[in-house]
Structures are given as C-alpha cells and as structure tokens.
Coordinates of C-alpha atoms in Angstrom, one line a residue:
X1 CA 17.2 6.1 27.3
X2 CA 13.7 6.0 25.8
X3 CA 12.1 2.6 25.1
X4 CA 11.2 2.4 21.4
X5 CA 7.5 1.2 21.1
X6 CA 7.6 -1.2 18.2
X7 CA 4.3 -1.0 16.3
X8 CA 5.3 -3.6 13.8
X9 CA 5.9 -6.2 16.5
X10 CA 2.7 -5.4 18.4
X11 CA 0.6 -5.3 15.2
X12 CA 2.0 -8.8 14.3
X13 CA 1.0 -10.1 17.7
X14 CA -2.5 -8.8 17.2
X15 CA -2.7 -10.2 13.6
X16 CA -1.5 -13.6 14.9
X17 CA -4.3 -13.6 17.5
X18 CA -6.8 -12.7 14.9
X19 CA -5.6 -15.4 12.5
X20 CA -6.3 -18.0 15.2
X21 CA -9.8 -16.5 15.8
X22 CA -10.5 -16.6 12.0
X23 CA -9.4 -20.2 11.8
X24 CA -11.8 -21.1 14.6
X25 CA -14.6 -19.3 12.8
X26 CA -13.8 -21.1 9.6
X27 CA -14.0 -24.4 11.4
X28 CA -17.5 -23.4 12.4
X29 CA -18.3 -22.7 8.8
X30 CA -18.3 -18.8 9.3
X31 CA -16.3 -16.6 7.0
X32 CA -15.2 -13.0 7.6
X33 CA -15.5 -10.8 4.5
X34 CA -14.3 -7.2 4.1
X35 CA -15.4 -5.1 1.0
X36 CA -12.9 -2.4 0.2
X37 CA -13.9 0.4 -2.2
X38 CA -11.4 2.8 -3.8
X39 CA -12.4 5.6 -6.1
X40 CA -9.7 6.9 -8.3
X41 CA -6.0 6.0 -8.0
X42 CA -4.5 8.3 -5.5
X43 CA -1.0 6.8 -4.9
X44 CA -1.1 6.9 -1.1
X45 CA -4.6 5.4 -1.1
X46 CA -3.4 2.6 -3.4
X47 CA -0.6 1.8 -0.9
X48 CA -3.0 1.7 2.0
X49 CA -5.5 -0.5 0.1
X50 CA -2.7 -2.8 -0.9
X51 CA -1.6 -3.1 2.8
X52 CA -5.2 -3.9 3.9
X53 CA -5.5 -6.6 1.3
X54 CA -2.2 -8.2 2.4
X55 CA -3.3 -8.1 6.1
X56 CA -6.6 -9.8 5.1
X57 CA -4.7 -12.5 3.3
X58 CA -2.4 -13.1 6.3
X59 CA -5.3 -13.4 8.7
X60 CA -7.5 -15.4 6.5
X61 CA -10.2 -12.7 5.9
X62 CA -11.8 -12.8 2.5
X63 CA -11.5 -9.4 0.8
X64 CA -13.5 -8.0 -2.0
X65 CA -11.9 -5.1 -4.0
X66 CA -14.0 -2.5 -5.8
X67 CA -11.8 -0.1 -7.8
X68 CA -13.9 2.6 -9.3
X69 CA -12.7 5.3 -11.8
X70 CA -12.0 8.9 -10.6
X71 CA -15.1 10.2 -12.4
X72 CA -17.5 7.9 -10.5
X73 CA -20.6 9.8 -9.5
X74 CA -21.8 10.0 -5.9
X75 CA -25.0 8.2 -6.9
X76 CA -23.0 5.2 -8.3
X77 CA -20.9 4.9 -5.1
X78 CA -23.9 5.1 -2.9
X79 CA -25.6 2.4 -5.0
X80 CA -22.7 0.1 -4.5
X81 CA -22.7 0.7 -0.7
X82 CA -26.5 -0.1 -0.6
X83 CA -25.8 -3.3 -2.5
X84 CA -23.0 -4.3 0.0
X85 CA -25.2 -3.3 3.0
X86 CA -27.7 -5.8 1.8
X87 CA -25.3 -8.7 1.3
X88 CA -25.4 -11.2 4.1
X89 CA -21.9 -12.5 3.1
X90 CA -20.2 -9.1 3.6
X91 CA -19.4 -8.2 7.3
X92 CA -17.4 -5.0 6.8
X93 CA -17.4 -2.2 4.3
X94 CA -14.5 0.3 4.0
X95 CA -14.5 3.2 1.6
X96 CA -10.9 4.5 1.2
X97 CA -10.6 8.3 1.9
X98 CA -10.1 10.9 0.5
X99 CA -12.7 10.7 -2.2
X100 CA -12.8 12.9 -5.4
X101 CA -14.3 16.3 -5.2
X102 CA -17.7 15.4 -6.7
X103 CA -18.5 13.0 -3.9
X104 CA -19.6 14.1 -0.4
X105 CA -17.6 12.1 2.1
X106 CA -20.0 12.7 4.9
X107 CA -22.9 11.3 2.9
X108 CA -20.8 8.2 2.0
X109 CA -19.8 7.6 5.6
X110 CA -23.5 7.9 6.8
X111 CA -24.7 5.5 4.1
X112 CA -22.6 2.5 5.4
X113 CA -24.7 0.3 7.7
X114 CA -23.3 0.9 11.3
X115 CA -23.1 -2.8 11.8
X116 CA -20.6 -3.0 8.9
X117 CA -18.8 0.3 9.6
X118 CA -15.4 -1.3 10.4
X119 CA -13.6 2.1 10.1
X120 CA -15.7 3.4 13.0
X121 CA -16.5 6.7 11.2
X122 CA -20.4 6.5 11.2
X123 CA -22.0 9.0 13.5
X124 CA -23.7 6.1 15.3
X125 CA -20.3 4.5 16.0
X126 CA -18.9 7.8 17.3
X127 CA -22.0 8.4 19.4
X128 CA -21.7 4.9 20.9
X129 CA -18.1 5.6 21.8
X130 CA -19.2 8.9 23.5
X131 CA -21.6 7.3 25.8
X132 CA -19.7 4.1 26.4
X133 CA -21.9 1.8 24.3
X134 CA -20.5 -1.1 22.2
X135 CA -19.6 -0.2 18.6
X136 CA -16.7 0.0 16.2
X137 CA -13.9 2.4 17.3
X138 CA -11.8 4.4 14.8
X139 CA -8.8 2.3 14.0
X140 CA -5.9 4.7 14.7
X141 CA -7.0 5.7 18.2
X142 CA -7.8 2.1 19.0
X143 CA -4.3 1.1 17.9
X144 CA -2.7 3.7 20.1
X145 CA -4.5 2.3 23.2
X146 CA -3.2 -1.2 22.2
X147 CA 0.3 0.2 21.8
X148 CA 0.2 1.6 25.3
X149 CA -1.4 -1.4 27.0
X150 CA 0.8 -4.0 25.3
X151 CA 3.9 -2.0 26.2
X152 CA 2.8 -2.1 29.9
X153 CA 2.1 1.7 30.1
X154 CA -0.5 2.5 32.7
X155 CA -3.1 5.0 31.5
X156 CA -5.4 5.2 34.6
X157 CA -4.8 8.4 36.6
X158 CA -2.2 9.7 34.1
X159 CA -2.2 13.2 32.7
X160 CA -2.9 12.6 29.0
X161 CA -2.6 15.4 26.4
X162 CA -3.9 14.9 22.8
X163 CA -2.7 17.5 20.2
X164 CA -5.3 17.5 17.4
X165 CA -9.1 17.5 17.4
X166 CA -10.0 15.7 14.1
X167 CA -13.0 13.4 14.0
X168 CA -10.8 10.5 12.9
X169 CA -8.0 10.8 15.5
X170 CA -8.1 13.6 18.1
X171 CA -11.7 13.4 19.4
X172 CA -12.0 9.5 19.5
X173 CA -8.5 9.4 21.0
X174 CA -9.6 11.6 23.9
X175 CA -12.7 9.5 24.5
X176 CA -10.7 6.3 24.6
X177 CA -8.2 7.7 27.0
X178 CA -11.1 8.8 29.3
X179 CA -12.6 5.3 29.0
X180 CA -9.2 4.0 30.3
X181 CA -9.5 6.5 33.3
X182 CA -6.9 8.9 32.0
X183 CA -7.2 12.7 32.8
X184 CA -7.5 14.2 29.3
X185 CA -6.7 17.5 27.8
X186 CA -7.3 18.1 24.1
X187 CA -5.0 20.8 22.6
X188 CA -5.1 22.2 19.1
X189 CA -4.0 25.1 16.8
X190 CA -5.9 27.7 18.9
X191 CA -4.5 26.5 22.3
X192 CA -2.6 29.3 24.2
X193 CA 0.8 28.4 25.6
X194 CA 0.8 25.0 24.0
X195 CA 4.2 24.1 25.4
X196 CA 2.9 24.7 29.0
X197 CA 0.0 22.4 28.3
X198 CA 2.0 19.6 26.7
X199 CA 4.7 19.8 29.4
X200 CA 2.1 18.5 31.9
X201 CA 1.5 15.3 29.9
X202 CA 2.6 11.9 31.3
X203 CA 1.3 10.6 27.9
X204 CA 1.4 12.9 24.9
X205 CA -0.4 11.9 21.7
X206 CA 0.5 14.0 18.7
X207 CA -1.8 14.2 15.7
X208 CA -1.2 17.8 14.6
X209 CA -0.4 17.2 10.9
X210 CA 2.8 19.3 10.8
X211 CA 6.2 17.6 10.2
X212 CA 8.5 17.6 13.2
X213 CA 6.6 20.4 15.0
X214 CA 6.9 18.9 18.5
X215 CA 10.4 19.4 19.8
X216 CA 12.1 18.7 23.1
X217 CA 10.8 21.9 24.8
X218 CA 7.2 20.6 24.5
X219 CA 8.0 17.4 26.5
X220 CA 8.0 16.7 30.2
X221 CA 11.0 14.6 31.3
X222 CA 10.0 10.9 31.3
X223 CA 6.8 11.3 29.3
X224 CA 5.5 8.7 26.9
X225 CA 5.2 10.2 23.3
X226 CA 3.0 8.7 20.6
X227 CA 3.4 10.2 17.2
X228 CA 0.4 9.7 14.9
X229 CA 1.7 12.0 12.0
X230 CA 3.3 10.7 8.8
X231 CA 4.9 13.0 6.2
X232 CA 7.8 13.0 3.7
X233 CA 10.5 15.5 4.5
X234 CA 12.6 17.6 2.1
X235 CA 14.8 14.5 1.5
X236 CA 11.7 12.3 0.7
X237 CA 12.3 10.5 4.0
X238 CA 9.3 9.5 6.2
X239 CA 8.9 11.5 9.4
X240 CA 6.2 12.3 12.0
X241 CA 4.8 15.3 13.8
X242 CA 7.5 14.8 16.5
X243 CA 11.1 15.8 16.0
X244 CA 12.3 12.3 17.0
X245 CA 16.0 13.0 17.5
X246 CA 15.5 15.9 20.0
X247 CA 12.5 14.4 21.8
X248 CA 13.8 10.9 22.3
X249 CA 16.4 11.7 25.0
X250 CA 13.7 13.4 27.1
X251 CA 11.0 10.7 27.1
X252 CA 10.6 7.3 28.7
X253 CA 9.0 5.7 25.6
X254 CA 8.3 6.8 22.1
X255 CA 6.9 5.5 18.8
X256 CA 9.0 5.8 15.7
X257 CA 7.8 6.9 12.2
X258 CA 7.6 4.7 10.3
X259 CA 6.9 1.5 12.3
X260 CA 4.9 3.0 15.2
X261 CA 1.3 3.8 14.9
X262 CA 0.9 3.1 11.2
X263 CA 0.9 -0.8 11.4
X264 CA -1.5 -0.6 14.3
X265 CA -4.2 1.1 12.3
X266 CA -4.4 -1.8 9.9
X267 CA -4.2 -4.4 12.8
X268 CA -7.2 -2.7 14.4
X269 CA -9.2 -2.6 11.2
X270 CA -8.7 -6.3 10.9
X271 CA -9.8 -6.6 14.6
X272 CA -13.0 -4.7 13.8
X273 CA -13.6 -7.0 10.8
X274 CA -13.4 -10.1 13.1
X275 CA -15.5 -8.3 15.8
X276 CA -18.2 -7.8 13.1
X277 CA -18.8 -11.6 13.0
X278 CA -18.5 -12.3 16.7

C-alpha cells in the first residue's frame, strides 16, 4: 500500500522551524518583512495571497499588502517595485501572478532586485540555480525536494522523470534533482512514447497541467509519484494531474491533491523570506 506523503504536516514542521528562527532574529532586533503586490482581484490569486498573509502571521514575518486595481498601468507597478527595492526595511518582494494583459510579466519579474526575489523567478536566480551558485529557488520545486527528503526518500542515483518544462516548475525541478544527484529526464507534450519514459521513473514528478492525465499505465511498480497539478473537476472537486485512485495501488509513495505539494509552496516562500535576512 502506498505511503501518503502529507504536505500539510511537513509544511507545518518547516513553518515551526522558521517561527523559531524569526523569534531569534527578533531577539537580535532584526525583522523579516515581505511585500506582496496583487493587481486586480482574480479569485484564485486572492486565495493564494490570503494564505501567504496567514503564513507570515503564523511565523512572525511582517507582511505589507499592496492591492492595486485591475487597470493599473505597467509603469505604476514598476514604480512601486522600484520603491520597494530601495527600502531597507523590505527583505522580500512578491508580485502575485498572473497579471492583467496590459502588464508584461517578464518585465515585472526582471525589475525585482534579485536579493529580494523570494519567488525565485528572476533570470539571475534561475542562472544561479543552473550553475550551482547560491540564490533563491522557485518555491514549488524547492518544496518537492523537501517533501522527498523529509519523507526519507533517497534521490541520489535514482531515475527521476519530470513531466513538464515550465520555467516555474519543470525546469528548476530538473535542476534541483540533478543537484541531489538524481538521473533526470524531462518529458513534455512532444515526448514520444511518454508511457515508456515515465515507466522508467523511480521518482515521477508530474506538472503537466491536465487533470488526471497520468494513470496507472504510466507508472513503474513501486515508484514515488509527486503530483504538482491542481484543478477543479466536473463536480467542482479539487484534483491533480495524476489519477490518484488508479495510480495509488502501483506506487510506493504519493502526494494527494489537495494537501500535498500546495502547502509546501507557501512554506518554501516563507523559507526564502527568512533566508533573505540571514
């Protein structure tokens, strides 16, 4: 029977460790401050921003909220980022994506000072990850590594397959697995014989963006399956990229949706905020 990897419990463990670190910093007269910018009121974004604020409160991180109207111009947003870049009392800056159509996301990401880029999206952060230099790591892939390590799952020497090649999950995920000495294959929508590729995986990480696409026939017996996807199905229930019911009997460990990778993303964002001060 597959072990259920509990992202809620592991993220709580990380947040408790961070809470102790933040208390120590406060005792030294140092405060951790995260500035969160949201443009417009996309419902999913509002939920994420709310969860980030709650996590800050729990850990003891001061959070500044900037809620800007949907019609905000690119210039206005960049001006706010410049102002926050220049503030000594702000350690981390996060711009909630997606942004309205009139704003170029790439330009916004590049404008954030890499020393305050707690999302790990700035080209400098990504480049540092590529060549093994210190820098902020994208929160979801960093969370997946913590899920594996804290569940006692060995990565070194294992055959790891990542389905998905996005800049936010797929590519940094592959680099982090390499850093942990995994043997890594990145598969995607153009991969031929995808099932043959995924069936080699001791650790399969799915970030494909299609509800329940990965079924039992993609899985090697005894594999570890990490599901990064999150969707609502036809009954409005949350589900992932993995067809959980059929896959679970084949694997040795699996993350549920919800309660798997999701809570880890916020825990690692909080970790990056604390790292920005240390």
